[in-house]
């Protein structure tokens, strides 16, 4: 525990600092409500207009709607942008201070990145739950509302999968940070990974709704564990052996990304030159 104290302190300080940005949380919530509402209406129209396709779908309309609200609520848990603190440190040369600290640079950046994503997701998810989970049913839109997990097993699986999703996202965020440190800018990394994450994580469309021939590959690829797997566990679309497989994939890809990130950071830091004074 003594060795973990600096990293726990770094996580707590970044988390509490980011919670102060209430206007950003409200703006993000409003934006995600807007897009969530548009997507829910599109899904409702599709299921109503194509009953044959809806009957063959692996997810019901109610599951897709709940998935959509959850995806909007937890959007900040996906690493679709580099950590702005790391990008700033690389541009200004302040990265040298992190190299001089008596802690592991990778672990320090990892926990800071995890706190950055979690702190943005928590207030937005809470506001989204109130709006989509409680207010919509009260105004007569219960068919379009965020529904609770269908079973206790689904709730337990989601509770286990969500921190694994944060761990996986943080591990991939570190790879993005390594690219930023190597290229000295976050512009290219943000453009490259943004679209990739949004499509392959299930944020754009639940991965279970893709064609049959693509579903297995999409389930096995690493980005599914950042959003699609936890959300499908929540709505009950993944259960039994499939649920355990999803959790195992999250752990596996986290370990792989941590190994790649550590290797990449070591190589970049041995060649990094800081100029100025």
PDB file of C-alpha atoms in Angstrom:
ATOM      1  CA  UNK A   1       0.000   0.000   0.000  1.00  0.00           C
ATOM      2  CA  UNK A   2       2.874   2.377   0.720  1.00  0.00           C
ATOM      3  CA  UNK A   3       4.125   2.004  -2.844  1.00  0.00           C
ATOM      4  CA  UNK A   4       0.644   2.698  -4.215  1.00  0.00           C
ATOM      5  CA  UNK A   5       0.097   5.919  -2.234  1.00  0.00           C
ATOM      6  CA  UNK A   6       1.627   8.304  -4.823  1.00  0.00           C
ATOM      7  CA  UNK A   7      -0.541   6.863  -7.572  1.00  0.00           C
ATOM      8  CA  UNK A   8      -3.700   6.915  -5.450  1.00  0.00           C
ATOM      9  CA  UNK A   9      -2.951  10.531  -4.597  1.00  0.00           C
ATOM     10  CA  UNK A  10      -2.407  11.374  -8.273  1.00  0.00           C
ATOM     11  CA  UNK A  11      -5.710   9.713  -9.201  1.00  0.00           C
ATOM     12  CA  UNK A  12      -7.636  11.474  -6.436  1.00  0.00           C
ATOM     13  CA  UNK A  13      -6.172  14.915  -7.156  1.00  0.00           C
ATOM     14  CA  UNK A  14      -6.873  14.715 -10.911  1.00  0.00           C
ATOM     15  CA  UNK A  15     -10.367  13.327 -10.307  1.00  0.00           C
ATOM     16  CA  UNK A  16     -11.309  16.083  -7.848  1.00  0.00           C
ATOM     17  CA  UNK A  17      -9.766  18.760 -10.053  1.00  0.00           C
ATOM     18  CA  UNK A  18     -11.778  17.703 -13.104  1.00  0.00           C
ATOM     19  CA  UNK A  19     -15.028  17.578 -11.093  1.00  0.00           C
ATOM     20  CA  UNK A  20     -14.767  21.344 -10.689  1.00  0.00           C
ATOM     21  CA  UNK A  21     -15.576  21.892 -14.359  1.00  0.00           C
ATOM     22  CA  UNK A  22     -19.354  21.846 -13.883  1.00  0.00           C
ATOM     23  CA  UNK A  23     -20.125  23.904 -16.977  1.00  0.00           C
ATOM     24  CA  UNK A  24     -18.239  21.409 -19.147  1.00  0.00           C
ATOM     25  CA  UNK A  25     -20.187  18.557 -17.558  1.00  0.00           C
ATOM     26  CA  UNK A  26     -23.515  20.273 -18.230  1.00  0.00           C
ATOM     27  CA  UNK A  27     -22.515  21.087 -21.807  1.00  0.00           C
ATOM     28  CA  UNK A  28     -21.413  17.503 -22.405  1.00  0.00           C
ATOM     29  CA  UNK A  29     -24.634  16.191 -20.883  1.00  0.00           C
ATOM     30  CA  UNK A  30     -26.763  18.442 -23.078  1.00  0.00           C
ATOM     31  CA  UNK A  31     -24.869  17.433 -26.204  1.00  0.00           C
ATOM     32  CA  UNK A  32     -25.061  13.748 -25.413  1.00  0.00           C
ATOM     33  CA  UNK A  33     -28.787  14.021 -24.593  1.00  0.00           C
ATOM     34  CA  UNK A  34     -29.352  15.613 -27.978  1.00  0.00           C
ATOM     35  CA  UNK A  35     -27.466  12.927 -29.896  1.00  0.00           C
ATOM     36  CA  UNK A  36     -28.979  10.192 -27.741  1.00  0.00           C
ATOM     37  CA  UNK A  37     -32.478  11.426 -28.533  1.00  0.00           C
ATOM     38  CA  UNK A  38     -31.738  11.517 -32.261  1.00  0.00           C
ATOM     39  CA  UNK A  39     -30.347   7.974 -32.228  1.00  0.00           C
ATOM     40  CA  UNK A  40     -33.286   6.667 -30.185  1.00  0.00           C
ATOM     41  CA  UNK A  41     -35.748   8.138 -32.700  1.00  0.00           C
ATOM     42  CA  UNK A  42     -33.808   6.589 -35.593  1.00  0.00           C
ATOM     43  CA  UNK A  43     -33.837   3.159 -33.940  1.00  0.00           C
ATOM     44  CA  UNK A  44     -37.540   3.452 -33.117  1.00  0.00           C
ATOM     45  CA  UNK A  45     -38.327   4.363 -36.736  1.00  0.00           C
ATOM     46  CA  UNK A  46     -36.232   1.492 -38.072  1.00  0.00           C
ATOM     47  CA  UNK A  47     -37.784  -1.133 -35.800  1.00  0.00           C
ATOM     48  CA  UNK A  48     -41.284   0.128 -36.675  1.00  0.00           C
ATOM     49  CA  UNK A  49     -40.643   0.274 -40.443  1.00  0.00           C
ATOM     50  CA  UNK A  50     -38.878  -3.097 -40.734  1.00  0.00           C
ATOM     51  CA  UNK A  51     -40.669  -5.592 -38.487  1.00  0.00           C
ATOM     52  CA  UNK A  52     -39.052  -8.605 -40.179  1.00  0.00           C
ATOM     53  CA  UNK A  53     -35.567  -7.252 -39.603  1.00  0.00           C
ATOM     54  CA  UNK A  54     -36.507  -6.228 -36.068  1.00  0.00           C
ATOM     55  CA  UNK A  55     -37.729  -9.759 -35.317  1.00  0.00           C
ATOM     56  CA  UNK A  56     -34.389 -11.186 -36.495  1.00  0.00           C
ATOM     57  CA  UNK A  57     -32.338  -8.667 -34.532  1.00  0.00           C
ATOM     58  CA  UNK A  58     -30.310 -10.067 -31.612  1.00  0.00           C
ATOM     59  CA  UNK A  59     -31.354  -7.026 -29.553  1.00  0.00           C
ATOM     60  CA  UNK A  60     -34.867  -5.742 -28.918  1.00  0.00           C
ATOM     61  CA  UNK A  61     -35.772  -2.079 -29.328  1.00  0.00           C
ATOM     62  CA  UNK A  62     -35.883  -1.653 -25.545  1.00  0.00           C
ATOM     63  CA  UNK A  63     -32.362  -3.091 -25.251  1.00  0.00           C
ATOM     64  CA  UNK A  64     -31.051  -0.869 -28.049  1.00  0.00           C
ATOM     65  CA  UNK A  65     -32.578   2.246 -26.476  1.00  0.00           C
ATOM     66  CA  UNK A  66     -31.074   1.484 -23.060  1.00  0.00           C
ATOM     67  CA  UNK A  67     -27.745   0.693 -24.756  1.00  0.00           C
ATOM     68  CA  UNK A  68     -27.899   4.077 -26.531  1.00  0.00           C
ATOM     69  CA  UNK A  69     -28.491   6.081 -23.357  1.00  0.00           C
ATOM     70  CA  UNK A  70     -25.713   4.188 -21.582  1.00  0.00           C
ATOM     71  CA  UNK A  71     -23.348   4.778 -24.492  1.00  0.00           C
ATOM     72  CA  UNK A  72     -24.033   8.497 -24.362  1.00  0.00           C
ATOM     73  CA  UNK A  73     -23.674   8.566 -20.577  1.00  0.00           C
ATOM     74  CA  UNK A  74     -20.323   6.739 -20.632  1.00  0.00           C
ATOM     75  CA  UNK A  75     -18.860   8.349 -23.749  1.00  0.00           C
ATOM     76  CA  UNK A  76     -16.094  10.002 -21.714  1.00  0.00           C
ATOM     77  CA  UNK A  77     -14.810   6.574 -20.643  1.00  0.00           C
ATOM     78  CA  UNK A  78     -13.530   5.932 -24.168  1.00  0.00           C
ATOM     79  CA  UNK A  79     -10.039   7.217 -25.096  1.00  0.00           C
ATOM     80  CA  UNK A  80     -10.977   9.041 -28.274  1.00  0.00           C
ATOM     81  CA  UNK A  81      -8.571  11.905 -27.454  1.00  0.00           C
ATOM     82  CA  UNK A  82      -5.106  12.013 -25.940  1.00  0.00           C
ATOM     83  CA  UNK A  83      -4.708  13.150 -22.344  1.00  0.00           C
ATOM     84  CA  UNK A  84      -4.489  16.960 -22.653  1.00  0.00           C
ATOM     85  CA  UNK A  85      -2.090  17.212 -19.690  1.00  0.00           C
ATOM     86  CA  UNK A  86       0.373  14.851 -21.375  1.00  0.00           C
ATOM     87  CA  UNK A  87       0.041  16.691 -24.682  1.00  0.00           C
ATOM     88  CA  UNK A  88       0.728  20.022 -22.943  1.00  0.00           C
ATOM     89  CA  UNK A  89       3.689  18.600 -21.036  1.00  0.00           C
ATOM     90  CA  UNK A  90       5.209  17.265 -24.251  1.00  0.00           C
ATOM     91  CA  UNK A  91       4.775  20.587 -26.069  1.00  0.00           C
ATOM     92  CA  UNK A  92       6.187  22.727 -23.250  1.00  0.00           C
ATOM     93  CA  UNK A  93       8.941  20.378 -22.072  1.00  0.00           C
ATOM     94  CA  UNK A  94       7.295  19.887 -18.673  1.00  0.00           C
ATOM     95  CA  UNK A  95       7.477  16.157 -19.362  1.00  0.00           C
ATOM     96  CA  UNK A  96      10.975  16.373 -17.882  1.00  0.00           C
ATOM     97  CA  UNK A  97       9.441  16.944 -14.445  1.00  0.00           C
ATOM     98  CA  UNK A  98       7.551  13.652 -14.674  1.00  0.00           C
ATOM     99  CA  UNK A  99      10.769  11.888 -15.618  1.00  0.00           C
ATOM    100  CA  UNK A 100      12.471  13.278 -12.499  1.00  0.00           C
ATOM    101  CA  UNK A 101       9.759  12.200 -10.068  1.00  0.00           C
ATOM    102  CA  UNK A 102      10.599   9.151  -7.917  1.00  0.00           C
ATOM    103  CA  UNK A 103       7.676   7.201  -9.396  1.00  0.00           C
ATOM    104  CA  UNK A 104       7.054   5.088 -12.465  1.00  0.00           C
ATOM    105  CA  UNK A 105       6.137   7.453 -15.329  1.00  0.00           C
ATOM    106  CA  UNK A 106       3.900   4.929 -17.029  1.00  0.00           C
ATOM    107  CA  UNK A 107       1.893   4.222 -13.866  1.00  0.00           C
ATOM    108  CA  UNK A 108       1.646   7.945 -13.086  1.00  0.00           C
ATOM    109  CA  UNK A 109       0.291   8.818 -16.527  1.00  0.00           C
ATOM    110  CA  UNK A 110      -1.979   5.761 -16.435  1.00  0.00           C
ATOM    111  CA  UNK A 111      -3.750   6.715 -13.194  1.00  0.00           C
ATOM    112  CA  UNK A 112      -3.982  10.352 -14.226  1.00  0.00           C
ATOM    113  CA  UNK A 113      -5.584   9.332 -17.499  1.00  0.00           C
ATOM    114  CA  UNK A 114      -8.008   7.008 -15.714  1.00  0.00           C
ATOM    115  CA  UNK A 115      -9.004   9.824 -13.349  1.00  0.00           C
ATOM    116  CA  UNK A 116      -9.419  12.237 -16.257  1.00  0.00           C
ATOM    117  CA  UNK A 117     -11.855   9.919 -18.052  1.00  0.00           C
ATOM    118  CA  UNK A 118     -13.735   8.795 -14.924  1.00  0.00           C
ATOM    119  CA  UNK A 119     -14.204  12.330 -13.595  1.00  0.00           C
ATOM    120  CA  UNK A 120     -15.808  13.472 -16.850  1.00  0.00           C
ATOM    121  CA  UNK A 121     -18.047  10.404 -17.092  1.00  0.00           C
ATOM    122  CA  UNK A 122     -19.439  10.347 -13.538  1.00  0.00           C
ATOM    123  CA  UNK A 123     -21.428  13.631 -13.521  1.00  0.00           C
ATOM    124  CA  UNK A 124     -22.659  13.158 -17.086  1.00  0.00           C
ATOM    125  CA  UNK A 125     -23.792   9.594 -16.371  1.00  0.00           C
ATOM    126  CA  UNK A 126     -25.629  10.723 -13.226  1.00  0.00           C
ATOM    127  CA  UNK A 127     -27.436  13.496 -15.122  1.00  0.00           C
ATOM    128  CA  UNK A 128     -28.255  11.134 -17.981  1.00  0.00           C
ATOM    129  CA  UNK A 129     -29.708   8.575 -15.559  1.00  0.00           C
ATOM    130  CA  UNK A 130     -31.984  11.207 -14.059  1.00  0.00           C
ATOM    131  CA  UNK A 131     -33.093  12.493 -17.466  1.00  0.00           C
ATOM    132  CA  UNK A 132     -33.473   9.223 -19.387  1.00  0.00           C
ATOM    133  CA  UNK A 133     -34.170   6.877 -16.492  1.00  0.00           C
ATOM    134  CA  UNK A 134     -36.593   8.910 -14.390  1.00  0.00           C
ATOM    135  CA  UNK A 135     -37.863  11.994 -16.224  1.00  0.00           C
ATOM    136  CA  UNK A 136     -38.781  10.275 -19.507  1.00  0.00           C
ATOM    137  CA  UNK A 137     -41.109   7.740 -17.798  1.00  0.00           C
ATOM    138  CA  UNK A 138     -42.690  10.555 -15.785  1.00  0.00           C
ATOM    139  CA  UNK A 139     -43.641  12.459 -18.944  1.00  0.00           C
ATOM    140  CA  UNK A 140     -45.099   9.406 -20.669  1.00  0.00           C
ATOM    141  CA  UNK A 141     -42.062   8.306 -22.697  1.00  0.00           C
ATOM    142  CA  UNK A 142     -41.284   5.100 -20.832  1.00  0.00           C
ATOM    143  CA  UNK A 143     -40.819   3.217 -24.131  1.00  0.00           C
ATOM    144  CA  UNK A 144     -37.852   5.495 -24.887  1.00  0.00           C
ATOM    145  CA  UNK A 145     -36.409   5.443 -21.374  1.00  0.00           C
ATOM    146  CA  UNK A 146     -33.222   4.037 -19.865  1.00  0.00           C
ATOM    147  CA  UNK A 147     -34.309   0.786 -18.218  1.00  0.00           C
ATOM    148  CA  UNK A 148     -32.670  -1.086 -15.316  1.00  0.00           C
ATOM    149  CA  UNK A 149     -30.800  -4.366 -15.924  1.00  0.00           C
ATOM    150  CA  UNK A 150     -33.219  -7.254 -16.564  1.00  0.00           C
ATOM    151  CA  UNK A 151     -31.640  -9.529 -13.914  1.00  0.00           C
ATOM    152  CA  UNK A 152     -29.346  -9.335 -10.909  1.00  0.00           C
ATOM    153  CA  UNK A 153     -26.802 -11.378 -12.849  1.00  0.00           C
ATOM    154  CA  UNK A 154     -26.766  -8.740 -15.601  1.00  0.00           C
ATOM    155  CA  UNK A 155     -26.309  -5.979 -13.025  1.00  0.00           C
ATOM    156  CA  UNK A 156     -23.461  -7.864 -11.342  1.00  0.00           C
ATOM    157  CA  UNK A 157     -21.740  -8.547 -14.669  1.00  0.00           C
ATOM    158  CA  UNK A 158     -22.009  -4.868 -15.619  1.00  0.00           C
ATOM    159  CA  UNK A 159     -20.624  -3.799 -12.226  1.00  0.00           C
ATOM    160  CA  UNK A 160     -17.627  -6.057 -12.821  1.00  0.00           C
ATOM    161  CA  UNK A 161     -17.170  -5.070 -16.449  1.00  0.00           C
ATOM    162  CA  UNK A 162     -17.316  -1.283 -16.011  1.00  0.00           C
ATOM    163  CA  UNK A 163     -14.026  -0.912 -14.063  1.00  0.00           C
ATOM    164  CA  UNK A 164     -12.420  -3.335 -16.515  1.00  0.00           C
ATOM    165  CA  UNK A 165     -13.585  -1.048 -19.318  1.00  0.00           C
ATOM    166  CA  UNK A 166     -11.915   1.906 -17.577  1.00  0.00           C
ATOM    167  CA  UNK A 167      -8.717  -0.114 -17.145  1.00  0.00           C
ATOM    168  CA  UNK A 168      -8.744  -1.093 -20.824  1.00  0.00           C
ATOM    169  CA  UNK A 169      -9.460   2.456 -21.979  1.00  0.00           C
ATOM    170  CA  UNK A 170      -6.675   3.804 -19.774  1.00  0.00           C
ATOM    171  CA  UNK A 171      -4.242   1.246 -21.195  1.00  0.00           C
ATOM    172  CA  UNK A 172      -5.085   2.304 -24.747  1.00  0.00           C
ATOM    173  CA  UNK A 173      -4.956   5.975 -23.748  1.00  0.00           C
ATOM    174  CA  UNK A 174      -1.355   5.362 -22.747  1.00  0.00           C
ATOM    175  CA  UNK A 175      -0.595   4.126 -26.267  1.00  0.00           C
ATOM    176  CA  UNK A 176      -2.127   7.343 -27.612  1.00  0.00           C
ATOM    177  CA  UNK A 177       0.015   9.303 -25.138  1.00  0.00           C
ATOM    178  CA  UNK A 178       3.122   7.488 -26.370  1.00  0.00           C
ATOM    179  CA  UNK A 179       2.265   8.505 -29.935  1.00  0.00           C
ATOM    180  CA  UNK A 180       1.862  12.099 -28.739  1.00  0.00           C
ATOM    181  CA  UNK A 181       5.235  12.008 -26.983  1.00  0.00           C
ATOM    182  CA  UNK A 182       6.884  10.587 -30.104  1.00  0.00           C
ATOM    183  CA  UNK A 183       5.314  13.073 -32.540  1.00  0.00           C
ATOM    184  CA  UNK A 184       5.318  16.070 -30.148  1.00  0.00           C
ATOM    185  CA  UNK A 185       1.684  16.874 -30.968  1.00  0.00           C
ATOM    186  CA  UNK A 186      -1.730  15.421 -30.190  1.00  0.00           C
ATOM    187  CA  UNK A 187      -3.415  16.517 -33.417  1.00  0.00           C
ATOM    188  CA  UNK A 188      -2.527  13.506 -35.521  1.00  0.00           C
ATOM    189  CA  UNK A 189      -3.253  10.998 -32.762  1.00  0.00           C
ATOM    190  CA  UNK A 190      -6.653  12.534 -32.009  1.00  0.00           C
ATOM    191  CA  UNK A 191      -7.702  12.491 -35.669  1.00  0.00           C
ATOM    192  CA  UNK A 192      -6.411   8.947 -36.187  1.00  0.00           C
ATOM    193  CA  UNK A 193      -7.960   7.297 -33.134  1.00  0.00           C
ATOM    194  CA  UNK A 194     -11.173   9.312 -32.734  1.00  0.00           C
ATOM    195  CA  UNK A 195     -13.166   7.732 -35.548  1.00  0.00           C
ATOM    196  CA  UNK A 196     -11.654   4.313 -34.903  1.00  0.00           C
ATOM    197  CA  UNK A 197     -12.778   4.314 -31.264  1.00  0.00           C
ATOM    198  CA  UNK A 198     -16.272   5.639 -31.949  1.00  0.00           C
ATOM    199  CA  UNK A 199     -17.013   2.987 -34.593  1.00  0.00           C
ATOM    200  CA  UNK A 200     -15.334  -0.078 -33.077  1.00  0.00           C
ATOM    201  CA  UNK A 201     -16.332   0.557 -29.456  1.00  0.00           C
ATOM    202  CA  UNK A 202     -20.033   0.354 -30.287  1.00  0.00           C
ATOM    203  CA  UNK A 203     -20.781   4.021 -29.676  1.00  0.00           C
ATOM    204  CA  UNK A 204     -21.953   4.634 -33.234  1.00  0.00           C
ATOM    205  CA  UNK A 205     -23.953   1.383 -33.460  1.00  0.00           C
ATOM    206  CA  UNK A 206     -24.195  -1.612 -31.096  1.00  0.00           C
ATOM    207  CA  UNK A 207     -21.784  -4.216 -32.423  1.00  0.00           C
ATOM    208  CA  UNK A 208     -24.468  -6.892 -32.150  1.00  0.00           C
ATOM    209  CA  UNK A 209     -26.423  -5.107 -34.920  1.00  0.00           C
ATOM    210  CA  UNK A 210     -23.675  -5.465 -37.500  1.00  0.00           C
ATOM    211  CA  UNK A 211     -23.965  -8.245 -40.139  1.00  0.00           C
ATOM    212  CA  UNK A 212     -23.571 -11.828 -38.946  1.00  0.00           C
ATOM    213  CA  UNK A 213     -20.240 -12.321 -40.705  1.00  0.00           C
ATOM    214  CA  UNK A 214     -18.669  -9.404 -38.818  1.00  0.00           C
ATOM    215  CA  UNK A 215     -20.009  -9.965 -35.299  1.00  0.00           C
ATOM    216  CA  UNK A 216     -17.420 -12.462 -34.056  1.00  0.00           C
ATOM    217  CA  UNK A 217     -14.486 -10.345 -35.222  1.00  0.00           C
ATOM    218  CA  UNK A 218     -16.044  -7.207 -33.746  1.00  0.00           C
ATOM    219  CA  UNK A 219     -16.610  -8.981 -30.428  1.00  0.00           C
ATOM    220  CA  UNK A 220     -12.994 -10.189 -30.270  1.00  0.00           C
ATOM    221  CA  UNK A 221     -11.326  -6.896 -31.213  1.00  0.00           C
ATOM    222  CA  UNK A 222     -10.022  -4.823 -28.275  1.00  0.00           C
ATOM    223  CA  UNK A 223     -12.239  -1.741 -28.590  1.00  0.00           C
ATOM    224  CA  UNK A 224     -15.417  -3.730 -27.900  1.00  0.00           C
ATOM    225  CA  UNK A 225     -14.340  -4.052 -24.275  1.00  0.00           C
ATOM    226  CA  UNK A 226     -14.322  -0.273 -23.816  1.00  0.00           C
ATOM    227  CA  UNK A 227     -18.083   0.107 -24.278  1.00  0.00           C
ATOM    228  CA  UNK A 228     -19.942  -2.587 -26.212  1.00  0.00           C
ATOM    229  CA  UNK A 229     -19.255  -5.510 -23.875  1.00  0.00           C
ATOM    230  CA  UNK A 230     -20.234  -3.693 -20.643  1.00  0.00           C
ATOM    231  CA  UNK A 231     -23.390  -2.318 -22.254  1.00  0.00           C
ATOM    232  CA  UNK A 232     -24.460  -5.645 -23.718  1.00  0.00           C
ATOM    233  CA  UNK A 233     -23.927  -7.202 -20.301  1.00  0.00           C
ATOM    234  CA  UNK A 234     -26.143  -4.502 -18.777  1.00  0.00           C
ATOM    235  CA  UNK A 235     -29.044  -5.081 -21.171  1.00  0.00           C
ATOM    236  CA  UNK A 236     -28.722  -8.873 -20.891  1.00  0.00           C
ATOM    237  CA  UNK A 237     -27.658  -9.511 -24.489  1.00  0.00           C
ATOM    238  CA  UNK A 238     -24.495 -11.234 -23.225  1.00  0.00           C
ATOM    239  CA  UNK A 239     -25.038 -13.897 -20.591  1.00  0.00           C
ATOM    240  CA  UNK A 240     -23.569 -17.172 -19.400  1.00  0.00           C
ATOM    241  CA  UNK A 241     -20.446 -18.258 -21.272  1.00  0.00           C
ATOM    242  CA  UNK A 242     -20.595 -15.216 -23.559  1.00  0.00           C
ATOM    243  CA  UNK A 243     -20.530 -12.896 -20.552  1.00  0.00           C
ATOM    244  CA  UNK A 244     -17.463 -14.607 -19.115  1.00  0.00           C
ATOM    245  CA  UNK A 245     -15.806 -14.490 -22.527  1.00  0.00           C
ATOM    246  CA  UNK A 246     -16.430 -10.747 -22.707  1.00  0.00           C
ATOM    247  CA  UNK A 247     -14.896 -10.161 -19.280  1.00  0.00           C
ATOM    248  CA  UNK A 248     -11.890 -12.313 -20.199  1.00  0.00           C
ATOM    249  CA  UNK A 249     -11.374 -10.322 -23.393  1.00  0.00           C
ATOM    250  CA  UNK A 250     -11.345  -7.088 -21.410  1.00  0.00           C
ATOM    251  CA  UNK A 251      -8.621  -8.432 -19.125  1.00  0.00           C
ATOM    252  CA  UNK A 252      -6.628  -9.895 -22.022  1.00  0.00           C
ATOM    253  CA  UNK A 253      -6.573  -6.714 -24.103  1.00  0.00           C
ATOM    254  CA  UNK A 254      -5.761  -4.601 -21.048  1.00  0.00           C
ATOM    255  CA  UNK A 255      -2.661  -6.716 -20.406  1.00  0.00           C
ATOM    256  CA  UNK A 256      -1.684  -6.524 -24.089  1.00  0.00           C
ATOM    257  CA  UNK A 257      -2.089  -2.743 -24.248  1.00  0.00           C
ATOM    258  CA  UNK A 258      -0.179  -2.226 -20.996  1.00  0.00           C
ATOM    259  CA  UNK A 259       2.716  -4.281 -22.374  1.00  0.00           C
ATOM    260  CA  UNK A 260       2.714  -2.333 -25.648  1.00  0.00           C
ATOM    261  CA  UNK A 261       2.416   0.998 -23.856  1.00  0.00           C
ATOM    262  CA  UNK A 262       5.274   0.276 -21.466  1.00  0.00           C
ATOM    263  CA  UNK A 263       7.499  -0.863 -24.299  1.00  0.00           C
ATOM    264  CA  UNK A 264       6.650   2.191 -26.409  1.00  0.00           C
ATOM    265  CA  UNK A 265       7.098   4.664 -23.554  1.00  0.00           C
ATOM    266  CA  UNK A 266      10.516   3.228 -22.700  1.00  0.00           C
ATOM    267  CA  UNK A 267      11.676   3.616 -26.304  1.00  0.00           C
ATOM    268  CA  UNK A 268      10.303   7.159 -26.623  1.00  0.00           C
ATOM    269  CA  UNK A 269      11.756   8.372 -23.337  1.00  0.00           C
ATOM    270  CA  UNK A 270      15.241   7.107 -24.163  1.00  0.00           C
ATOM    271  CA  UNK A 271      15.229   9.313 -27.275  1.00  0.00           C
ATOM    272  CA  UNK A 272      13.216  12.287 -26.029  1.00  0.00           C
ATOM    273  CA  UNK A 273      15.017  15.643 -26.110  1.00  0.00           C
ATOM    274  CA  UNK A 274      13.742  18.599 -24.084  1.00  0.00           C
ATOM    275  CA  UNK A 275      14.912  22.036 -25.226  1.00  0.00           C
ATOM    276  CA  UNK A 276      14.520  25.441 -23.649  1.00  0.00           C
ATOM    277  CA  UNK A 277      14.995  26.824 -20.185  1.00  0.00           C
TER     278      UNK A 277
END
